[in-house]
PDB file of C-alpha atoms and ligand atoms in Angstrom:
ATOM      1  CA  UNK A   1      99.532 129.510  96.075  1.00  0.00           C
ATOM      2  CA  UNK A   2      99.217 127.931  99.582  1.00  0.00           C
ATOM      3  CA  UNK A   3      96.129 127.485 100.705  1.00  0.00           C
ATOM      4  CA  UNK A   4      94.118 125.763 103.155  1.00  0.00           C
ATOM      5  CA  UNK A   5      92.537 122.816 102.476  1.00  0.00           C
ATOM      6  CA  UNK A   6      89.013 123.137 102.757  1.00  0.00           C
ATOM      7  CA  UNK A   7      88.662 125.840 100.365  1.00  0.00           C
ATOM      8  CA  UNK A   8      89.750 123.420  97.631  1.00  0.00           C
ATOM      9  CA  UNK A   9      87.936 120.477  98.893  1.00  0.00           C
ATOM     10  CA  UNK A  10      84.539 122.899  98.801  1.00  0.00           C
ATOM     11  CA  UNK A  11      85.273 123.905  95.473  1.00  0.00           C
ATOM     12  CA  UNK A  12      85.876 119.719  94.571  1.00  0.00           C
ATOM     13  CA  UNK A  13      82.485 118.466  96.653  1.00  0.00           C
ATOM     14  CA  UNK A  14      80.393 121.678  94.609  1.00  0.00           C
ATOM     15  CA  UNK A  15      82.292 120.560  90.556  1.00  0.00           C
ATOM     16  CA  UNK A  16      81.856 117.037  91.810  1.00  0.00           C
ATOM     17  CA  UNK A  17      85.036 115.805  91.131  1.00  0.00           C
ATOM     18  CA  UNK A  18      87.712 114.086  93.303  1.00  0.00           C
ATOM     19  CA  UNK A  19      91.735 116.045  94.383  1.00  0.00           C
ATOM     20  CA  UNK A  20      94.204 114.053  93.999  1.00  0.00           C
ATOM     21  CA  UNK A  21      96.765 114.192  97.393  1.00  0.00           C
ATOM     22  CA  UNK A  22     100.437 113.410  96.193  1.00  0.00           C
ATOM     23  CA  UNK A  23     102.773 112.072  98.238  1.00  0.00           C
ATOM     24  CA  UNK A  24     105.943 113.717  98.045  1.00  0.00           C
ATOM     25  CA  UNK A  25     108.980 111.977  99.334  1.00  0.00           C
ATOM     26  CA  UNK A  26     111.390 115.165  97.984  1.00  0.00           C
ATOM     27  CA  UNK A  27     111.903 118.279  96.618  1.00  0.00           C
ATOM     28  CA  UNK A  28     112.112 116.848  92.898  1.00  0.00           C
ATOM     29  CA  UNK A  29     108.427 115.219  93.732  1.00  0.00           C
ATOM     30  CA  UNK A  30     107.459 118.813  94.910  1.00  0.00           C
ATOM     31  CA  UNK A  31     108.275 120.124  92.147  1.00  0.00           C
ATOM     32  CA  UNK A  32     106.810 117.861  90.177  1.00  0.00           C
ATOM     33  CA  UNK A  33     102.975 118.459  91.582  1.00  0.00           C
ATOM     34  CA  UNK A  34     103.362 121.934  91.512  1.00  0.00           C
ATOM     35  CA  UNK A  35     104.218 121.789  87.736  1.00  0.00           C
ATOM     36  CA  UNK A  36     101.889 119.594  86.686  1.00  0.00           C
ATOM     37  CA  UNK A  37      98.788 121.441  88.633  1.00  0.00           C
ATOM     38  CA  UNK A  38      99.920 124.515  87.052  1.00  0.00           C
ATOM     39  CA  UNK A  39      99.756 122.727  83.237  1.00  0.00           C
ATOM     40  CA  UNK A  40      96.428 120.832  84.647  1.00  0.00           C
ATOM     41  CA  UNK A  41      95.322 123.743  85.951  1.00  0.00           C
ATOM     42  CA  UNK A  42      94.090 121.859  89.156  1.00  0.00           C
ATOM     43  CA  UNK A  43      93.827 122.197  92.611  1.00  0.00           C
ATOM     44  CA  UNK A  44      96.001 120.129  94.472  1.00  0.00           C
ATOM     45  CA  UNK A  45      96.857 118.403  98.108  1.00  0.00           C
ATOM     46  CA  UNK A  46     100.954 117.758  99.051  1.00  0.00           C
ATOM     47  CA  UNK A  47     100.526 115.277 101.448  1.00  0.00           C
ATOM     48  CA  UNK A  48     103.736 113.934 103.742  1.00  0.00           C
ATOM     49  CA  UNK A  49     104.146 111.271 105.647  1.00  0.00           C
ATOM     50  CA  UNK A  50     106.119 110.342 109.270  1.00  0.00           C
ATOM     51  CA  UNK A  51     108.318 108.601 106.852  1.00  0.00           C
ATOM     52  CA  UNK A  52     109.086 111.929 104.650  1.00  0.00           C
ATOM     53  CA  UNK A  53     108.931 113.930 107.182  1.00  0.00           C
ATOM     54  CA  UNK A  54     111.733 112.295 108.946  1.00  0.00           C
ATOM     55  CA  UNK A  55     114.117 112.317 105.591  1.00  0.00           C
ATOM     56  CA  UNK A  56     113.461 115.635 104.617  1.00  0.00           C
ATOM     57  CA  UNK A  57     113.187 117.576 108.322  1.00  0.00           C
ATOM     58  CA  UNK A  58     109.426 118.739 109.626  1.00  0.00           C
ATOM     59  CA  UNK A  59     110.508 122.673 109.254  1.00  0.00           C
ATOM     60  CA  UNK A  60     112.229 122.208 105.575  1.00  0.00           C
ATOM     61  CA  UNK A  61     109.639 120.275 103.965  1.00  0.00           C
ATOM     62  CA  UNK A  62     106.983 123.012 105.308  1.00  0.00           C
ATOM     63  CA  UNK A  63     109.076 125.928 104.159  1.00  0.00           C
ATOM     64  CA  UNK A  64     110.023 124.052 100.764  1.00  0.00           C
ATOM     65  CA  UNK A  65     106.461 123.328  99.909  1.00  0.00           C
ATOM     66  CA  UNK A  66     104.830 126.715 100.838  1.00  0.00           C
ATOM     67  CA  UNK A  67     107.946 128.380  99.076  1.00  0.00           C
ATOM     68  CA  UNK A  68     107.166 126.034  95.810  1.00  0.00           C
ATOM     69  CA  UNK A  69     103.240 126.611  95.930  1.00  0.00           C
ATOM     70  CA  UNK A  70     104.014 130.944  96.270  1.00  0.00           C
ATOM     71  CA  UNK A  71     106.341 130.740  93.199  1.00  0.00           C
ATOM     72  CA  UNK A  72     106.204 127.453  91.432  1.00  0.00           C
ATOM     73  CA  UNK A  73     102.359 127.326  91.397  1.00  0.00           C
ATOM     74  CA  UNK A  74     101.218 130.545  92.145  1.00  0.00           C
ATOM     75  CA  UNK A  75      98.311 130.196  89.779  1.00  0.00           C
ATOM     76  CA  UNK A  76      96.760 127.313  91.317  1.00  0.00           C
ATOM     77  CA  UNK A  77      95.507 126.498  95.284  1.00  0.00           C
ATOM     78  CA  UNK A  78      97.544 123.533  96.675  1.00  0.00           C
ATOM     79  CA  UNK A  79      97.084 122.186 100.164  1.00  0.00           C
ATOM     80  CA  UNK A  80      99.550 121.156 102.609  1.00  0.00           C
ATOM     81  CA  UNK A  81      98.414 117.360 104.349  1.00  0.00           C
ATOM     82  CA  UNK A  82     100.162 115.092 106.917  1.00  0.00           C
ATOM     83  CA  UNK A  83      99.109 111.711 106.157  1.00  0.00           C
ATOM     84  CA  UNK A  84      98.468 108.579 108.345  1.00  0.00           C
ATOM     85  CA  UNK A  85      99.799 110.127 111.712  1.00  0.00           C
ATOM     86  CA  UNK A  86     100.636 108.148 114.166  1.00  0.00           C
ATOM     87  CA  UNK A  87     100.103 109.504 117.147  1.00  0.00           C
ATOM     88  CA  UNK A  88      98.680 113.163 118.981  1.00  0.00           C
ATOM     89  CA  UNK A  89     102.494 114.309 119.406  1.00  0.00           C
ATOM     90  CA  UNK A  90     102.836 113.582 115.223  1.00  0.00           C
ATOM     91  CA  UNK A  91     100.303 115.405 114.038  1.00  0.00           C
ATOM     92  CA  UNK A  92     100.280 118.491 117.162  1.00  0.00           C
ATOM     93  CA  UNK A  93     104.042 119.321 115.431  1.00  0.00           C
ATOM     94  CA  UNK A  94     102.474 119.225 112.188  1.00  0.00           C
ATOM     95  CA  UNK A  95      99.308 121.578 113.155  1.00  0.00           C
ATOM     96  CA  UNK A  96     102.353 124.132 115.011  1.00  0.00           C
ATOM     97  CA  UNK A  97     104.120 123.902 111.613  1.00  0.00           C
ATOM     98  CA  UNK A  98     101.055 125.774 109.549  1.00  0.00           C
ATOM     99  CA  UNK A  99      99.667 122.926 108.377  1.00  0.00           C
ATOM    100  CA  UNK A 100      95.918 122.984 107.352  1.00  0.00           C
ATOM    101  CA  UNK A 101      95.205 119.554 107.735  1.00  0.00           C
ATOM    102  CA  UNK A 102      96.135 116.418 109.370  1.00  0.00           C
ATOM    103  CA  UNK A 103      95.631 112.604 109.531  1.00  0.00           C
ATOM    104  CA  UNK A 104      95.199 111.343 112.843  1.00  0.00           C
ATOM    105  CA  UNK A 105      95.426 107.135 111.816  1.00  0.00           C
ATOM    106  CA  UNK A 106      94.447 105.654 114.807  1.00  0.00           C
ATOM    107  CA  UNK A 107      92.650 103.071 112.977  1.00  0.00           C
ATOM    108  CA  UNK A 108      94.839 100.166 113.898  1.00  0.00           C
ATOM    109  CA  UNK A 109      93.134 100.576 117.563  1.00  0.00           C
ATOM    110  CA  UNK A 110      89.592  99.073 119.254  1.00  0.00           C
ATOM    111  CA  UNK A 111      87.165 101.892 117.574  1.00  0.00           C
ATOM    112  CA  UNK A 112      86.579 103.259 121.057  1.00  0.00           C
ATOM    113  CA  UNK A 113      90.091 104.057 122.071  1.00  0.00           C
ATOM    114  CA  UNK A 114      90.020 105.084 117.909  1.00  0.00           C
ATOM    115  CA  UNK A 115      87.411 107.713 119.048  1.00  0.00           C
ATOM    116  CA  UNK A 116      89.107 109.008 121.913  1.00  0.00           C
ATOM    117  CA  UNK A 117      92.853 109.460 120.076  1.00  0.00           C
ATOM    118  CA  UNK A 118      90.729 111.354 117.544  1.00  0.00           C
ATOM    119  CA  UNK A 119      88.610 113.335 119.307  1.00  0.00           C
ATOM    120  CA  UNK A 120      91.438 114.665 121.218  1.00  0.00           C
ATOM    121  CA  UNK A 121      93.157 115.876 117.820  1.00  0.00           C
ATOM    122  CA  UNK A 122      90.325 117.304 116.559  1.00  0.00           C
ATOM    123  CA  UNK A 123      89.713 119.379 119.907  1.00  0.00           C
ATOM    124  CA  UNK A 124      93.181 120.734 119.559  1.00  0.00           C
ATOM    125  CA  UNK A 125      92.703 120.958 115.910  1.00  0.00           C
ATOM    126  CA  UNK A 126      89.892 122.677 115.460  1.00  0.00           C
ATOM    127  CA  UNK A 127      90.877 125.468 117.848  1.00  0.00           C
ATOM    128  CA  UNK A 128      93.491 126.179 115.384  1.00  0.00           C
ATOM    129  CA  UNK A 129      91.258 126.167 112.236  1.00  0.00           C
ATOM    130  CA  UNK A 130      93.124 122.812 110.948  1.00  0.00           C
ATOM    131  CA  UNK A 131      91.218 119.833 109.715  1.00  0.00           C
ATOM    132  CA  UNK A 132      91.262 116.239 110.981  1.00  0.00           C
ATOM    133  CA  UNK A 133      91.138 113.450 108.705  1.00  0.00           C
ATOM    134  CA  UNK A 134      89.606 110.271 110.708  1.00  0.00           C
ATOM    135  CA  UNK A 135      90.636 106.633 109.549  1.00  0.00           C
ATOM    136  CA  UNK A 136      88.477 103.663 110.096  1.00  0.00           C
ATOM    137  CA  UNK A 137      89.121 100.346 108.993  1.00  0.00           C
ATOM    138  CA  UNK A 138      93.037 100.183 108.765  1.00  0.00           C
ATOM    139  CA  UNK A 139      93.865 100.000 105.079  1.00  0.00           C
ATOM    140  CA  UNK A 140      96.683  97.862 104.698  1.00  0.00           C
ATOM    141  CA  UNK A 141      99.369  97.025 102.417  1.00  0.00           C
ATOM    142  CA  UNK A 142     102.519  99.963 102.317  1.00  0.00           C
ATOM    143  CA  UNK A 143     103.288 102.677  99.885  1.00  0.00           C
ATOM    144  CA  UNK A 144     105.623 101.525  97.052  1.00  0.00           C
ATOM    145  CA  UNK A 145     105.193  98.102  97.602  1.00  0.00           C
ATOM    146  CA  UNK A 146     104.338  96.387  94.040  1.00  0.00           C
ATOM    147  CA  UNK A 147     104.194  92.550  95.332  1.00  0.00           C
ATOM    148  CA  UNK A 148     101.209  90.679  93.256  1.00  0.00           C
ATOM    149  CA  UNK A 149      99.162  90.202  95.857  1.00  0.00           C
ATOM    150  CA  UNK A 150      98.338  90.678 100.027  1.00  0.00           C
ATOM    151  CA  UNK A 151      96.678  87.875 101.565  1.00  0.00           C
ATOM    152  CA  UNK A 152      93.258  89.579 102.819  1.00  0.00           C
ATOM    153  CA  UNK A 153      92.476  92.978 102.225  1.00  0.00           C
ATOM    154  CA  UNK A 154      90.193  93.374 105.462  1.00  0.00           C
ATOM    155  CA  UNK A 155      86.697  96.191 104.824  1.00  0.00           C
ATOM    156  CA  UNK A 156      85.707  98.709 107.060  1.00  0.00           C
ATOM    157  CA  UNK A 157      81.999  98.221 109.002  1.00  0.00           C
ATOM    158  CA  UNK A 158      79.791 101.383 107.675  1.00  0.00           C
ATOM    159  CA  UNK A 159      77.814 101.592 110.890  1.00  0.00           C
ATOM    160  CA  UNK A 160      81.511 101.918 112.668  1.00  0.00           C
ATOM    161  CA  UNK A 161      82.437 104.424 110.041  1.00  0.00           C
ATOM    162  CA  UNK A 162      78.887 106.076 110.841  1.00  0.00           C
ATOM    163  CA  UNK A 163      79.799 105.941 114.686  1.00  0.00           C
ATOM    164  CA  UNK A 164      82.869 107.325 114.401  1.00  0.00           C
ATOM    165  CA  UNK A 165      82.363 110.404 112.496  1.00  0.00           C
ATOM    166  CA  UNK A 166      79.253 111.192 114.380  1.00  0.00           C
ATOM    167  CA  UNK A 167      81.083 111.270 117.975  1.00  0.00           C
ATOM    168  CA  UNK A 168      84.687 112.460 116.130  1.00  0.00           C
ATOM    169  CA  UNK A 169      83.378 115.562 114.286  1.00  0.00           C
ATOM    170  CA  UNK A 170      86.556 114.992 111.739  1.00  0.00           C
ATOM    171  CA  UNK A 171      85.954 117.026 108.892  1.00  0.00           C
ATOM    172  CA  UNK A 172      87.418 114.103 106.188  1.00  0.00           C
ATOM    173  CA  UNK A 173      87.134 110.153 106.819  1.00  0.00           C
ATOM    174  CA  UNK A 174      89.166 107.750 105.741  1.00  0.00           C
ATOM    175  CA  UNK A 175      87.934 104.172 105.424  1.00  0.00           C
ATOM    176  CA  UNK A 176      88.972 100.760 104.125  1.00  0.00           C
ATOM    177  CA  UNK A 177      86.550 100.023 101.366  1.00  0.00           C
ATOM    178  CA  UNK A 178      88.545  97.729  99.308  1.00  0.00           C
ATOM    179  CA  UNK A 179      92.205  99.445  98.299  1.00  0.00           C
ATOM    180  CA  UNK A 180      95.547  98.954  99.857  1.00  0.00           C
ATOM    181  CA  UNK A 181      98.775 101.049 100.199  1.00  0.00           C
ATOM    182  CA  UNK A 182     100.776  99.491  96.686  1.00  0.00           C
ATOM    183  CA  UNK A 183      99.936  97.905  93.916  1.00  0.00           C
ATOM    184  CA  UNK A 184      98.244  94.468  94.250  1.00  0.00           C
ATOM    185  CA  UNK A 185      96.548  92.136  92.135  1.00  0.00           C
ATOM    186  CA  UNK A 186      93.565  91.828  94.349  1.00  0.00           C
ATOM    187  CA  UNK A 187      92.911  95.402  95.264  1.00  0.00           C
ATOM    188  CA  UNK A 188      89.460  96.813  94.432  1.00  0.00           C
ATOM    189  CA  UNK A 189      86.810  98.982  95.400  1.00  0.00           C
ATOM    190  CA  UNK A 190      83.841  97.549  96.934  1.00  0.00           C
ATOM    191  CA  UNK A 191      80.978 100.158  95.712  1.00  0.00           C
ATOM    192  CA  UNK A 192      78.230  98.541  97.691  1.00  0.00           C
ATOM    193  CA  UNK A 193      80.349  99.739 100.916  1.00  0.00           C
ATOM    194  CA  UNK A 194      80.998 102.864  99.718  1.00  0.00           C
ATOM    195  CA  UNK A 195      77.305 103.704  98.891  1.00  0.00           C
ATOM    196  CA  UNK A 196      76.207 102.894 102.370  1.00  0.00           C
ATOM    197  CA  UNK A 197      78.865 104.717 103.829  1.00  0.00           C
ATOM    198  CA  UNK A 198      78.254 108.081 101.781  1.00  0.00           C
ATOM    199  CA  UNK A 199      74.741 107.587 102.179  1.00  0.00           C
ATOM    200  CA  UNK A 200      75.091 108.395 105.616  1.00  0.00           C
ATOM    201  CA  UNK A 201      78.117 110.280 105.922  1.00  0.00           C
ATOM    202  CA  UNK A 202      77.842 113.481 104.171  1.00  0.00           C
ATOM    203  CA  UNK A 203      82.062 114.613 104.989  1.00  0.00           C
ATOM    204  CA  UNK A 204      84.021 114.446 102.180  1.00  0.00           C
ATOM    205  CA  UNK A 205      85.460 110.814 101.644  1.00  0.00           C
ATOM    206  CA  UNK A 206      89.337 110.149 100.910  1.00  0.00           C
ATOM    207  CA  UNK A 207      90.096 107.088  98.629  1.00  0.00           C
ATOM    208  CA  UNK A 208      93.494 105.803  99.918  1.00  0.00           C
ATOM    209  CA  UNK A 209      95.685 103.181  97.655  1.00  0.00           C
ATOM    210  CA  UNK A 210      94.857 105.137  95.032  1.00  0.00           C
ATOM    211  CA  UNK A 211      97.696 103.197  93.230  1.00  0.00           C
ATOM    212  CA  UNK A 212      96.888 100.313  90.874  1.00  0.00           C
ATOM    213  CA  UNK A 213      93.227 100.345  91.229  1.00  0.00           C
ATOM    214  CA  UNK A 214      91.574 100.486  87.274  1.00  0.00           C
ATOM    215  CA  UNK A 215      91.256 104.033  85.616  1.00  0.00           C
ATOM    216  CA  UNK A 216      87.269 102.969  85.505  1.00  0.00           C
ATOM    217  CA  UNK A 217      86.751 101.989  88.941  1.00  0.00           C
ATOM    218  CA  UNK A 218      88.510 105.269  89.825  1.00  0.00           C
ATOM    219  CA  UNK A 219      86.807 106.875  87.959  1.00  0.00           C
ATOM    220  CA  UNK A 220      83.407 105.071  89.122  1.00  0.00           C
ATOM    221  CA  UNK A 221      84.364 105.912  93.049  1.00  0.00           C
ATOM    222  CA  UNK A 222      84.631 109.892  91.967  1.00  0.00           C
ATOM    223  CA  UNK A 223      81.316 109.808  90.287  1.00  0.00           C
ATOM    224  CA  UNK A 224      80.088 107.919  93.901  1.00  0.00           C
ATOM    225  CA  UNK A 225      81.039 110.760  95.775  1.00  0.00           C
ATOM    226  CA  UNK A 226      84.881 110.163  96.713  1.00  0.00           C
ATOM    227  CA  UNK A 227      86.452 113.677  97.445  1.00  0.00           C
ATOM    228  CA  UNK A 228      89.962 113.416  97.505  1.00  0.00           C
ATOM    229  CA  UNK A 229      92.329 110.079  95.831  1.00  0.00           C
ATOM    230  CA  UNK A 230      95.549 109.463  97.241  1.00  0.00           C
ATOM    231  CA  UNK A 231      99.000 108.836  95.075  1.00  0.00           C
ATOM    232  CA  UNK A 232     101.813 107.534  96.591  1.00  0.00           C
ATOM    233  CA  UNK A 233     103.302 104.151  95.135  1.00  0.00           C
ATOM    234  CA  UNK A 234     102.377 105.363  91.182  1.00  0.00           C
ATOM    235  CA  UNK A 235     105.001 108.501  92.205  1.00  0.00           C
ATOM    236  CA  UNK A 236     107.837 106.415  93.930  1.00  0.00           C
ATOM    237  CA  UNK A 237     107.743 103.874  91.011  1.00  0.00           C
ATOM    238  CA  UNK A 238     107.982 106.433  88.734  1.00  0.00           C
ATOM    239  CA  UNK A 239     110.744 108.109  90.372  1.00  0.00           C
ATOM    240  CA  UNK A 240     112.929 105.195  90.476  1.00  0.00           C
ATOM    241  CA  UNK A 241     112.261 103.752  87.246  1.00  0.00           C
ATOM    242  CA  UNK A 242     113.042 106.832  85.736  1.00  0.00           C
ATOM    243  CA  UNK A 243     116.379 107.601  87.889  1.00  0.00           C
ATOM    244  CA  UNK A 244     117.556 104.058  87.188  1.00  0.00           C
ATOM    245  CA  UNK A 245     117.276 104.026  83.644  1.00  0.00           C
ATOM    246  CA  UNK A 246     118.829 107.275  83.501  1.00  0.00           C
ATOM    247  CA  UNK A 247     122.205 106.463  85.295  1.00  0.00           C
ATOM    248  CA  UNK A 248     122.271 103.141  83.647  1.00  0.00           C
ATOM    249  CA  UNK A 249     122.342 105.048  80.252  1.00  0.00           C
ATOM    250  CA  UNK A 250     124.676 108.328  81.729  1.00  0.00           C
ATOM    251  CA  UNK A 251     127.054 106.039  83.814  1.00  0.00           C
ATOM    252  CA  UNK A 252     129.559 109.052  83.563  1.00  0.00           C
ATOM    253  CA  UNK A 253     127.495 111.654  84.215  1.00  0.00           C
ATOM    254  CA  UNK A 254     128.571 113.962  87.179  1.00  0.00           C
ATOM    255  CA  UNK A 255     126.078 116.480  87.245  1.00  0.00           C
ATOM    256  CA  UNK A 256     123.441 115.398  89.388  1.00  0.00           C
ATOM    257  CA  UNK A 257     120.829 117.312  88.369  1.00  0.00           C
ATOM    258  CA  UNK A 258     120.916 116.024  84.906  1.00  0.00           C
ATOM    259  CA  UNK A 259     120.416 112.394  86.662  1.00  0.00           C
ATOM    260  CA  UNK A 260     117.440 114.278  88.361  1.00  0.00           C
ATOM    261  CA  UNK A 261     115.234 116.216  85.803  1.00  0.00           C
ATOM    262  CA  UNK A 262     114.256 113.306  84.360  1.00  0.00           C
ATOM    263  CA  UNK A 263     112.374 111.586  87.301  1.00  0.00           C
ATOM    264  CA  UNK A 264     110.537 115.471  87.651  1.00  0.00           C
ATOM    265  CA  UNK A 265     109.337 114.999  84.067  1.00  0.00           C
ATOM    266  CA  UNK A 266     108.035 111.589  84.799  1.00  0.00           C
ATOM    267  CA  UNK A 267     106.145 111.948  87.976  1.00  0.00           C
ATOM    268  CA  UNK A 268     104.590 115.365  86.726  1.00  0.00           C
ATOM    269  CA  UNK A 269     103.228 113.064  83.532  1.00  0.00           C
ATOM    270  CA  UNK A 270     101.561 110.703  85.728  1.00  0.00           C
ATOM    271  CA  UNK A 271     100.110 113.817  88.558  1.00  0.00           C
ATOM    272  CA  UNK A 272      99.037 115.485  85.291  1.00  0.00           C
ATOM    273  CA  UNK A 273      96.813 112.077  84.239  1.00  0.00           C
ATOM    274  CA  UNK A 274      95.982 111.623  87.542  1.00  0.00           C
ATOM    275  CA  UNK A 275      94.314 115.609  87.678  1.00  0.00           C
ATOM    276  CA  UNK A 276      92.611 114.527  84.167  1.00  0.00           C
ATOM    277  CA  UNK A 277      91.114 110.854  85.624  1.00  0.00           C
ATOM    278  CA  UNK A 278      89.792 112.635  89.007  1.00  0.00           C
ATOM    279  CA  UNK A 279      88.256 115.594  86.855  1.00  0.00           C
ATOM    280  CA  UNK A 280      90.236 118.385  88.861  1.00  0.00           C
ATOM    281  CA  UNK A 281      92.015 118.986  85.641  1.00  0.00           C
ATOM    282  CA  UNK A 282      91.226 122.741  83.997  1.00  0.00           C
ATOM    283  CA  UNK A 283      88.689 123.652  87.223  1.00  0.00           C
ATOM    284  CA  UNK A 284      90.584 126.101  89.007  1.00  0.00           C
ATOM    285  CA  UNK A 285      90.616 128.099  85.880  1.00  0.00           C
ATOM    286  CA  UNK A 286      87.257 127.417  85.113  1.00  0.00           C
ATOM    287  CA  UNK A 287      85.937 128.729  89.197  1.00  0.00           C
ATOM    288  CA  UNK A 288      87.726 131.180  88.611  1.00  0.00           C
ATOM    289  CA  UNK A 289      86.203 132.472  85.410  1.00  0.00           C
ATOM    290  CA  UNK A 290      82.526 131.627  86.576  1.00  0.00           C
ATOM    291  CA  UNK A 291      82.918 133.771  89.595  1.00  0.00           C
TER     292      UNK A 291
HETATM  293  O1  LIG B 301      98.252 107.442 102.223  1.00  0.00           O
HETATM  294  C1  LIG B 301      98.817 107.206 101.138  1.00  0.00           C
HETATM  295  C2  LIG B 301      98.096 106.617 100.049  1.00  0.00           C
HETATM  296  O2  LIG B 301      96.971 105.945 100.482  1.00  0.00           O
HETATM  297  C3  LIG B 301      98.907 106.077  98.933  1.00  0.00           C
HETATM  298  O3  LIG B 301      98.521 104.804  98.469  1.00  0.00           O
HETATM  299  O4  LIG B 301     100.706 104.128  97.516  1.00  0.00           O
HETATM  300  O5  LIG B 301      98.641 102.875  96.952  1.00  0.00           O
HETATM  301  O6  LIG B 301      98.986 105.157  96.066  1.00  0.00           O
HETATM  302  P1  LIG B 301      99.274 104.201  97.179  1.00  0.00           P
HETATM  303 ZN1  LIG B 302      97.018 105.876 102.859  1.00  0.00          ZN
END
């Protein structure tokens, strides 16, 4: 069932464990996280970005995933995200479209004109009941890039993280504490950072690059507080991996959809490990029986 975010991100912050937010680049990926929350029985955030929006359409991808979350995963709460927006126009079309929450990523700006860009979303935000996700530190590196390693992965300041949420009021924050977008050699989580920062800043905390950082450090960062991980590049790679190695074996095939299933299966294995690492796996059921 659709649902709006904070009710699941409550529920996460109270069982103490982390949601993962999938980015979905299609309908098979769709799918896919609605599947596997339903086997996982977890809670779970669809999260788009500017990028997916734009390939898939602003008003189908909304329909598609509230559709898919009424029948395909009408047992379990899923949450509809825009991630890293760009700008207030981005993420005002998303917040008209019925989504719960948005990413205003104006991170790549001085902090105060940061501030400012964000306070204005959350003012219009808020009026409508949606939540703002803040971004400080610009976390770098892009989704589905798998090159060894970046150069310098750069680290937030926790007294601008501190500053920011304090004059923002954004109800998630986003910072860079040691991950990147992709899978690199040299990503990591610096836990001193993130202890100062949650120490102070009591709003639930989103791990981004949540791709090709170790299972224990993940699981580490949840046990530190992180509320919500986010998946893209471990989805896309197993997308394309799959698809590939399916029409290289069915070169004749002419039935798309038997090229397709495959890739479902595969990214619903890895959401479904993902839901078991972050501890969201078999909650929903779980709240639901203690209440
Ligand atoms: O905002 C998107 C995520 O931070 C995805 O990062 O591609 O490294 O999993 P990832
Ligand atoms: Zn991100």
């Amino acid at each position: 069932m659709l649902v709006h975010i904070k009710d699941i991100v409550r529920e996460a912050q109270k069982g103490g464990y982390a949601l993962g937010a999938f980015n979905v680049t299609n309908l098979e990926s769709i799918l896919a996280v609605a599947r596997a929350a339903v086997k996982a029985n977890s809670a779970a955030i669809i999260q788009v970005s500017e990028s997916a929006i734009k390939y898939m359409g602003l008003k189908p991808v909304t329909h598609i995933v509230s559709t898919v979350a009424k029948n395909v995963a009408a047992a379990v709460p899923i949450a509809l995200h825009l991630d890293h927006g760009s700008s207030f126009d981005a993420v005002f079309e998303c917040i008209n479209a019925g989504f719960t929450s948005v990413h205003i990523d104006a991170s790549s700006l001085p902090l105060d004109e940061n501030i400012n860009l964000t306070k204005q979303v959350v003012k219009v935000a808020h009026a409508r009941r949606v939540w703002v996700q803040g971004e400080v530190g610009a976390i770098v590196g892009s989704p589905g890039d798998i090159s060894a390693r970046l150069k310098a992965i750069p680290l937030a300041k926790p007294e601008e993280v501190i500053k920011f949420v304090k004059e923002t009021k954004v109800d998630t924050i986003a910072a860079a504490i040691g991950t990147a977008h992709g899978v690199h050699a040299n990503e990591d989580i610096v836990f001193s950072l993130l202890k100062a920062i949650k120490k102070q800043v009591k709003i639930p905390f989103i791990l981004h690059g949540g791709s090709g950082v170790a299972d224990s450090k993940i699981k580490k960062a949840v046990k530190e507080g992180v509320n919500i991980i986010n998946v893209g590049t471990d989805l896309k790679v197993a997308f394309c991996q799959t698809l590939i190695n399916t029409c290289l074996k069915n070169k004749k095939e002419t039935d798309p959809r038997n090229l397709l299933k495959p890739t479902i299966a595969a990214m619903e294995k890895t959401i479904m490990e993902k839901m078991k690492l972050f501890g969201s796996a078999g909650r929903y059921r779980a709240a639901k029986m203690e209440t």
